[in-house]
PDB file of C-alpha atoms in Angstrom:
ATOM      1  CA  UNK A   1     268.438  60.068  85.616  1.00  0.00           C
ATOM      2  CA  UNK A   2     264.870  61.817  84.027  1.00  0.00           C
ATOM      3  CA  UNK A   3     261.990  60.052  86.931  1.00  0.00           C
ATOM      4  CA  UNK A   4     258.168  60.864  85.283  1.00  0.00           C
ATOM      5  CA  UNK A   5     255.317  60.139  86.210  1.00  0.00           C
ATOM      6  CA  UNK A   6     254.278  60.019  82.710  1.00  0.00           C
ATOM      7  CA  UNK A   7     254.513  57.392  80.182  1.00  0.00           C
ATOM      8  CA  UNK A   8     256.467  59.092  77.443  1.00  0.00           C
ATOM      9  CA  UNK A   9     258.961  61.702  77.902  1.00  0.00           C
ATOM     10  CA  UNK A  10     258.600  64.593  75.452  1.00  0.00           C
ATOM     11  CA  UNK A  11     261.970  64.506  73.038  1.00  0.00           C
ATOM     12  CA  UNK A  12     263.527  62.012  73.413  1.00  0.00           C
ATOM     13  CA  UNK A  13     262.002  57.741  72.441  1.00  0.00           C
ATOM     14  CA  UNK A  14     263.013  54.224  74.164  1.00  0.00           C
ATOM     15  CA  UNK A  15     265.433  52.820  73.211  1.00  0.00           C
ATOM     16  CA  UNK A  16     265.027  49.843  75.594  1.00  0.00           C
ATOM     17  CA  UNK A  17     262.863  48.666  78.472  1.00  0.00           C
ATOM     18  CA  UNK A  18     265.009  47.156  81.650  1.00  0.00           C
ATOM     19  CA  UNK A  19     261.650  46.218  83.319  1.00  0.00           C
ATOM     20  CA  UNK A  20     260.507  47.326  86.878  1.00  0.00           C
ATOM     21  CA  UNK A  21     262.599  49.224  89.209  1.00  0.00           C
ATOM     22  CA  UNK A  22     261.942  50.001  92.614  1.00  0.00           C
ATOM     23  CA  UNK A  23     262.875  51.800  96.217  1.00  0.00           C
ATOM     24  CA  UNK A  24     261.592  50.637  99.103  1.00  0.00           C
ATOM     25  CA  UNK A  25     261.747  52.390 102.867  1.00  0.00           C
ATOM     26  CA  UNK A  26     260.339  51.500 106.351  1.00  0.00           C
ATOM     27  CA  UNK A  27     260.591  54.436 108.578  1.00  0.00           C
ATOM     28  CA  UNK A  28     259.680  54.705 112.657  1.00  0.00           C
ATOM     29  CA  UNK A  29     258.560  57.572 114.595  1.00  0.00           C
ATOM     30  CA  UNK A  30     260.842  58.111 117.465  1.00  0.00           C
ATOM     31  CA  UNK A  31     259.133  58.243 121.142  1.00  0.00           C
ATOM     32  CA  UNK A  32     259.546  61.996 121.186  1.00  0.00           C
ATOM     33  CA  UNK A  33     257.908  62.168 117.924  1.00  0.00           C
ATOM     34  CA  UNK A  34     255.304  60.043 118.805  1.00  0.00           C
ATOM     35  CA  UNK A  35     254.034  62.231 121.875  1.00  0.00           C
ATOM     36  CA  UNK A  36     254.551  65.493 120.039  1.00  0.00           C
ATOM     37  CA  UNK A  37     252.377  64.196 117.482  1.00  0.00           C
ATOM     38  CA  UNK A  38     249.498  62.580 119.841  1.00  0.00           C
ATOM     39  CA  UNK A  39     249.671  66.142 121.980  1.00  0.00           C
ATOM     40  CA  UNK A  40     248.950  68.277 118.116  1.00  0.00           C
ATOM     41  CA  UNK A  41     246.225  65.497 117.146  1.00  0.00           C
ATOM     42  CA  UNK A  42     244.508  66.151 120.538  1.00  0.00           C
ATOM     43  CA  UNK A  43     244.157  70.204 119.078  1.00  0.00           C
ATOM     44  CA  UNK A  44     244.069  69.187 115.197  1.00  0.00           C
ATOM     45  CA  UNK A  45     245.627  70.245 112.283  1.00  0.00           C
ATOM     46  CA  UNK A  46     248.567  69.413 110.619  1.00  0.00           C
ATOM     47  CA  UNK A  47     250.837  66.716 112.277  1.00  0.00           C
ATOM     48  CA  UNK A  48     254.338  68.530 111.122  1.00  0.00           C
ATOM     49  CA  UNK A  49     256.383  65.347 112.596  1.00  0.00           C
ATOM     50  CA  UNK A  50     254.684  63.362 110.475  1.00  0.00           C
ATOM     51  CA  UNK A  51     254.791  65.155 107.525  1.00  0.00           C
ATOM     52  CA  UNK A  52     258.369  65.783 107.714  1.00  0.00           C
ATOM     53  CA  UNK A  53     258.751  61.826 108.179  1.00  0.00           C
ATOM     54  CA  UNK A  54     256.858  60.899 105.136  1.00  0.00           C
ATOM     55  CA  UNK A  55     258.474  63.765 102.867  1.00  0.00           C
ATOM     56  CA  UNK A  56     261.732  62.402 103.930  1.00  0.00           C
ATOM     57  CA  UNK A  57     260.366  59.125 103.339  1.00  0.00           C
ATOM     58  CA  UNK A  58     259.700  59.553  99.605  1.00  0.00           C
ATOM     59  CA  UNK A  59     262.573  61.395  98.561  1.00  0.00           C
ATOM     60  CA  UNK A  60     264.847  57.989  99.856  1.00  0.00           C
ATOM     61  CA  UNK A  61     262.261  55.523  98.044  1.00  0.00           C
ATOM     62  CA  UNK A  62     263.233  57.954  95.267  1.00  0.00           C
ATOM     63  CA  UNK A  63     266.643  58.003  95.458  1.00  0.00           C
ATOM     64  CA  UNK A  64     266.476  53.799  96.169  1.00  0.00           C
ATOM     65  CA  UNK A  65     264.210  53.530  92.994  1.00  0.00           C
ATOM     66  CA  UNK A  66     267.178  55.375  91.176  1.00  0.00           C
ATOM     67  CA  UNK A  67     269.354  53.486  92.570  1.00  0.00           C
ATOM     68  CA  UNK A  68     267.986  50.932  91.276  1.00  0.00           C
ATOM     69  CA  UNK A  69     267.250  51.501  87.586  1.00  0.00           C
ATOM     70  CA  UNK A  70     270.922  52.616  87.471  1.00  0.00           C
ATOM     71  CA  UNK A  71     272.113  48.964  88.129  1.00  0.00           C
ATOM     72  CA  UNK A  72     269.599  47.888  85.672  1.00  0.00           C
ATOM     73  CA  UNK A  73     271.850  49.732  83.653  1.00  0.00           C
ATOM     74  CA  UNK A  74     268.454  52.296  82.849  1.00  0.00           C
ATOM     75  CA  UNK A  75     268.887  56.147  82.379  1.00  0.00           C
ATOM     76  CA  UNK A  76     265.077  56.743  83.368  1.00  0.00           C
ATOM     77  CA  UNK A  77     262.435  55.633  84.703  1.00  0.00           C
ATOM     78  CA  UNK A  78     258.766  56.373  83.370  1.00  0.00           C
ATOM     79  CA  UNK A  79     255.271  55.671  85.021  1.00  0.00           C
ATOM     80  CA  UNK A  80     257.136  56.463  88.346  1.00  0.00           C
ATOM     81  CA  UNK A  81     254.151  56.046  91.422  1.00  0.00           C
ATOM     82  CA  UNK A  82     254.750  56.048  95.302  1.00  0.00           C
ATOM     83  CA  UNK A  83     253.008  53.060  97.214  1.00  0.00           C
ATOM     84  CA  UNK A  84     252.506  53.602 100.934  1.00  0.00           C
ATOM     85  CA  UNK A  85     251.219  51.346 103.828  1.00  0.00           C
ATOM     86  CA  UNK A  86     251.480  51.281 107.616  1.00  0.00           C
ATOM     87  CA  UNK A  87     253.343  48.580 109.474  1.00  0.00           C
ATOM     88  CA  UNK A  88     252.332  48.211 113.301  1.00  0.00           C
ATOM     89  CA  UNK A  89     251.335  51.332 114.784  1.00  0.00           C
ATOM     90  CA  UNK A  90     254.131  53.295 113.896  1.00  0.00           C
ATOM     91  CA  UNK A  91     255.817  52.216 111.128  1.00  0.00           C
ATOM     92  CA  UNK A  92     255.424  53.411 107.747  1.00  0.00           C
ATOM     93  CA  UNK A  93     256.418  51.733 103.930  1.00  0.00           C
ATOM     94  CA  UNK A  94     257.395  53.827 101.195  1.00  0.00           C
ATOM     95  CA  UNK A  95     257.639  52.377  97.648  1.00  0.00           C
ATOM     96  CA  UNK A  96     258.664  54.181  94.920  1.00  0.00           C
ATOM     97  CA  UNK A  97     258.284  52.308  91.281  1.00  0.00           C
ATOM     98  CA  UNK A  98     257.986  52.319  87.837  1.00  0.00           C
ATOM     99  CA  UNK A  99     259.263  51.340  84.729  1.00  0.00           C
ATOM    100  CA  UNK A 100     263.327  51.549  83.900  1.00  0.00           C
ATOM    101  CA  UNK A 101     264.129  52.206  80.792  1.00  0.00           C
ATOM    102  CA  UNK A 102     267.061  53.590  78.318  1.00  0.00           C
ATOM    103  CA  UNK A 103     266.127  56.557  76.383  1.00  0.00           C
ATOM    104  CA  UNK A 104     267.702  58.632  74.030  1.00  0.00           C
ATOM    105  CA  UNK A 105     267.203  62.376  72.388  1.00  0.00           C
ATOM    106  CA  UNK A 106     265.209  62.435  69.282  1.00  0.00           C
TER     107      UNK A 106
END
């Protein structure tokens, strides 16, 4: 499956549009996390929990938004854009979206 953040993908034209497609994660900070990243915000700098958490995050909205457009019976997805949001005080939303679509070599 070709994912772009682009509208057109060099090559190859649409064939068909499937419509939107999308992946969608809520992720949690465990307690441990939570003090390890309160003690590095006390000294500042980079929050590495965190940003481990949220990398994590994107790459399962991304493989959810695949997912997805597959059993939309797509084979890519154009315009892909991540959404993100925070739930509580220590939850974060990941969405992945963007428009599924069958394509085909020029």
């Amino acid at each position: 499956m070709i994912v772009v953040t682009t509208e057109n993908i060099t090559g190859y034209r649409v064939i068909e549009v499937k419509g939107q497609a999308f992946g969608l994660i809520v992720r949690s900070r465990g307690l441990g996390g939570n003090i390890m990243a309160g003690l590095r915000s006390l000294v500042g700098g980079e929050i590495h929990e965190y940003t481990a958490m949220l990398e994590d995050a994107r790459k399962q909205a991304i493989d959810r938004l695949v997912k997805n457009a597959t059993e939309m019976g797509a084979n890519a997805v154009v315009m892909m854009r991540f959404d993100s949001s925070e739930i509580g005080q220590n939850m974060s939303e990941v969405l992945a979206y963007g428009t599924a679509i069958i394509i085909e070599k020029e």
